[in-house]
Amino acid sequence: MATTLTGVGFVWAFLSLAAAIMCCSGFYLPFWIQGKLMGKVDAYFSSFRRCNYPRVTSQGSVEIVMECGRYSRFWDIPSPWWQASTVMVGTGSALSLLVAVTAVSACCITYVVHTASARVAGALQLLAAILVSGGVALYPIGWDNREVRDCCGNTSHVYRLGTCQISWSVYLLSVAVATLFLCFCLSFCASQVKPGCYRI
């Protein structure tokens, strides 16, 4: 198997793949916050998806839809801060996936990654980590919207969650960001042609 990656480069490729999977999963799965709808049904939200939400029927009554789904249109997302969070975390996840595919392919194919391209890939991973962190940081600014208040109580406000709690997708994104920062550091020693790097 021909490759220009060092031993550190193989670790970098593996961690890049793990970070991309965690980023994409944390972004797509709607388990960022958890609350109770009408005090009895668990409800979950992310920046663009939700689980177990109320819907007005054609007869004018309110029913709870027991499924997960995204908002119908981007502009239906209930907060402009959640819209910005969706764009930032989605872009960061896409960048991390792009680098992961490149890094993993470099494990089997010669000259996919060399010194300069490894540095560019590391810089993209740093940018992805910053975008995901920024998107997650913007998300709580939208906690004062009506949907969150229906589940978390009227005490929910900007950076104050009321009766709701942070759910596991946010922790998954946090681990992904930390892994992306580590990948950025490892990318400097990913290629065999980089002088001064220890080859394993």
Coordinates of C-alpha atoms in Angstrom, one line a residue:
M1 CA 0.0 0.0 0.0
A2 CA 1.7 3.2 -1.2
T3 CA 1.3 6.4 0.8
T4 CA 3.1 9.5 1.7
L5 CA 1.6 9.7 5.2
T6 CA 3.8 9.3 8.3
G7 CA 2.6 7.3 11.3
V8 CA 1.4 10.6 12.7
G9 CA -0.4 11.1 9.4
F10 CA -2.3 7.8 9.8
V11 CA -3.4 8.9 13.3
W12 CA -4.4 12.3 11.7
A13 CA -6.5 10.6 9.0
F14 CA -8.2 8.3 11.6
L15 CA -9.0 11.3 13.9
S16 CA -10.1 13.4 10.9
L17 CA -12.7 10.7 10.0
A18 CA -13.8 10.4 13.6
A19 CA -14.2 14.2 14.0
A20 CA -16.2 14.4 10.7
I21 CA -18.5 11.6 11.8
M22 CA -19.1 13.3 15.2
C23 CA -19.6 16.7 13.5
C24 CA -22.1 15.5 11.0
S25 CA -24.0 13.3 13.5
G26 CA -24.1 16.1 16.1
F27 CA -25.3 18.6 13.4
Y28 CA -28.0 16.4 11.9
L29 CA -29.4 14.7 15.1
P30 CA -32.0 17.0 16.8
F31 CA -30.8 16.3 20.4
W32 CA -29.2 19.7 21.3
I33 CA -31.8 20.6 24.0
Q34 CA -34.5 18.5 25.7
G35 CA -37.7 19.7 27.3
K36 CA -41.3 18.7 28.0
L37 CA -44.1 19.7 25.7
M38 CA -47.3 20.3 27.7
G39 CA -45.5 19.0 30.7
K40 CA -45.6 15.4 29.6
V41 CA -44.1 14.7 26.2
D42 CA -40.3 14.8 25.7
A43 CA -39.4 17.3 23.0
Y44 CA -36.0 17.9 21.4
F45 CA -34.5 20.7 19.3
S46 CA -31.4 21.4 17.3
S47 CA -30.8 24.4 15.1
F48 CA -32.9 23.1 12.2
R49 CA -34.6 19.9 13.4
R50 CA -37.0 19.0 16.2
C51 CA -38.7 15.9 17.6
N52 CA -42.3 15.8 19.0
Y53 CA -43.8 19.1 18.2
P54 CA -47.3 20.7 18.2
R55 CA -49.3 21.1 15.0
V56 CA -52.6 22.8 14.4
T57 CA -55.0 20.4 12.6
S58 CA -57.5 21.5 9.9
Q59 CA -60.2 21.5 12.6
G60 CA -58.3 24.1 14.6
S61 CA -57.2 21.8 17.4
V62 CA -53.6 21.2 18.5
E63 CA -52.0 17.8 18.2
I64 CA -48.5 16.6 19.0
V65 CA -46.6 15.1 16.1
M66 CA -44.6 12.2 17.6
E67 CA -41.7 12.2 15.1
C68 CA -38.5 14.0 14.2
G69 CA -38.2 16.3 11.2
R70 CA -36.7 19.4 9.9
Y71 CA -38.5 22.7 9.5
S72 CA -40.3 22.9 6.1
R73 CA -38.2 25.8 4.9
F74 CA -35.0 27.5 6.1
W75 CA -37.1 30.6 6.9
D76 CA -39.4 28.5 9.1
I77 CA -36.6 28.0 11.6
P78 CA -38.0 30.0 14.6
S79 CA -34.9 32.2 15.3
P80 CA -32.5 34.1 13.1
W81 CA -29.8 32.9 15.5
W82 CA -30.7 29.3 14.8
Q83 CA -30.6 30.0 11.1
A84 CA -27.0 31.4 11.5
S85 CA -26.1 28.5 13.7
T86 CA -27.4 26.0 11.0
V87 CA -25.3 27.7 8.3
M88 CA -22.1 27.8 10.5
V89 CA -22.3 24.3 12.0
G90 CA -23.4 22.8 8.6
T91 CA -20.5 24.5 6.8
G92 CA -18.0 23.4 9.5
S93 CA -19.3 19.8 9.3
A94 CA -19.0 19.8 5.5
L95 CA -15.4 21.1 5.7
S96 CA -14.5 18.4 8.2
L97 CA -16.0 15.7 6.0
L98 CA -14.1 17.0 2.9
V99 CA -10.8 16.9 4.8
A100 CA -11.6 13.4 6.3
V101 CA -12.3 11.9 2.8
T102 CA -9.0 13.4 1.5
A103 CA -7.1 12.2 4.6
V104 CA -8.5 8.7 4.5
S105 CA -7.8 8.4 0.7
A106 CA -4.2 9.4 1.4
C107 CA -3.8 6.2 3.5
C108 CA -4.1 4.2 0.3
I109 CA -3.0 6.5 -2.5
T110 CA 0.4 8.1 -3.0
Y111 CA 0.8 11.8 -3.1
V112 CA -2.8 12.7 -2.2
V113 CA -1.4 14.6 0.8
H114 CA 2.0 16.3 0.8
T115 CA 3.5 19.0 3.1
A116 CA 1.5 21.9 1.6
S117 CA -1.8 20.1 1.2
A118 CA -1.5 18.7 4.8
R119 CA -1.2 22.3 6.0
V120 CA -4.1 23.4 4.0
A121 CA -6.2 20.5 5.3
G122 CA -5.2 21.4 8.9
A123 CA -6.2 25.0 8.3
L124 CA -9.6 23.8 7.0
Q125 CA -10.0 21.7 10.1
L126 CA -9.2 24.7 12.3
L127 CA -11.7 26.8 10.3
A128 CA -14.3 23.9 10.7
A129 CA -13.7 23.9 14.5
I130 CA -14.1 27.7 14.7
L131 CA -17.4 27.5 12.6
V132 CA -18.9 24.7 14.7
S133 CA -17.9 26.4 17.9
G134 CA -19.3 29.7 16.7
G135 CA -22.5 28.1 15.6
V136 CA -23.0 26.3 18.9
A137 CA -22.3 29.6 20.7
L138 CA -24.9 31.4 18.7
Y139 CA -27.6 28.8 19.2
P140 CA -28.5 29.8 22.9
I141 CA -29.2 33.4 21.7
G142 CA -32.4 32.0 20.1
W143 CA -33.7 30.3 23.3
D144 CA -36.2 33.1 23.7
N145 CA -38.4 31.9 20.8
R146 CA -41.9 30.6 21.3
E147 CA -41.2 27.0 20.6
V148 CA -38.5 26.8 23.3
R149 CA -40.7 28.6 25.7
D150 CA -43.5 26.1 25.1
C151 CA -41.2 23.3 26.3
C152 CA -38.8 25.1 28.7
G153 CA -41.2 27.6 30.4
N154 CA -41.4 31.4 30.2
T155 CA -38.1 31.7 32.2
S156 CA -36.1 30.6 29.1
H157 CA -34.3 33.5 27.6
V158 CA -30.9 34.2 25.9
Y159 CA -28.4 31.8 27.4
R160 CA -31.0 30.7 30.0
L161 CA -32.7 27.4 29.3
G162 CA -35.4 27.4 31.9
T163 CA -36.6 23.9 32.7
C164 CA -34.9 22.3 29.7
Q165 CA -31.5 20.7 29.6
I166 CA -28.6 20.4 27.2
S167 CA -28.8 17.0 25.4
W168 CA -26.1 14.7 24.1
S169 CA -25.6 16.1 20.5
V170 CA -24.0 19.2 22.0
Y171 CA -21.5 17.1 23.8
L172 CA -20.8 15.2 20.6
L173 CA -20.1 18.5 18.8
S174 CA -17.8 19.6 21.7
V175 CA -15.7 16.4 21.4
A176 CA -15.7 16.9 17.6
V177 CA -14.3 20.4 18.0
A178 CA -11.6 19.3 20.4
T179 CA -10.7 16.5 17.9
L180 CA -10.5 19.0 15.0
F181 CA -8.1 21.2 17.0
L182 CA -6.0 18.1 17.7
C183 CA -6.1 17.2 14.0
F184 CA -4.9 20.8 13.1
C185 CA -1.8 20.2 15.3
L186 CA -1.2 16.8 13.8
S187 CA -1.5 17.9 10.2
F188 CA 1.9 19.6 10.5
C189 CA 3.6 16.2 10.7
A190 CA 1.2 14.2 8.5
S191 CA 3.4 14.0 5.4
Q192 CA 6.7 12.1 5.1
V193 CA 8.3 14.9 3.1
K194 CA 8.0 17.4 5.9
P195 CA 11.5 17.9 7.3
G196 CA 12.0 17.8 11.1
C197 CA 9.0 15.5 11.8
Y198 CA 9.5 12.3 13.6
R199 CA 8.6 9.4 11.4
I200 CA 7.0 6.4 13.1

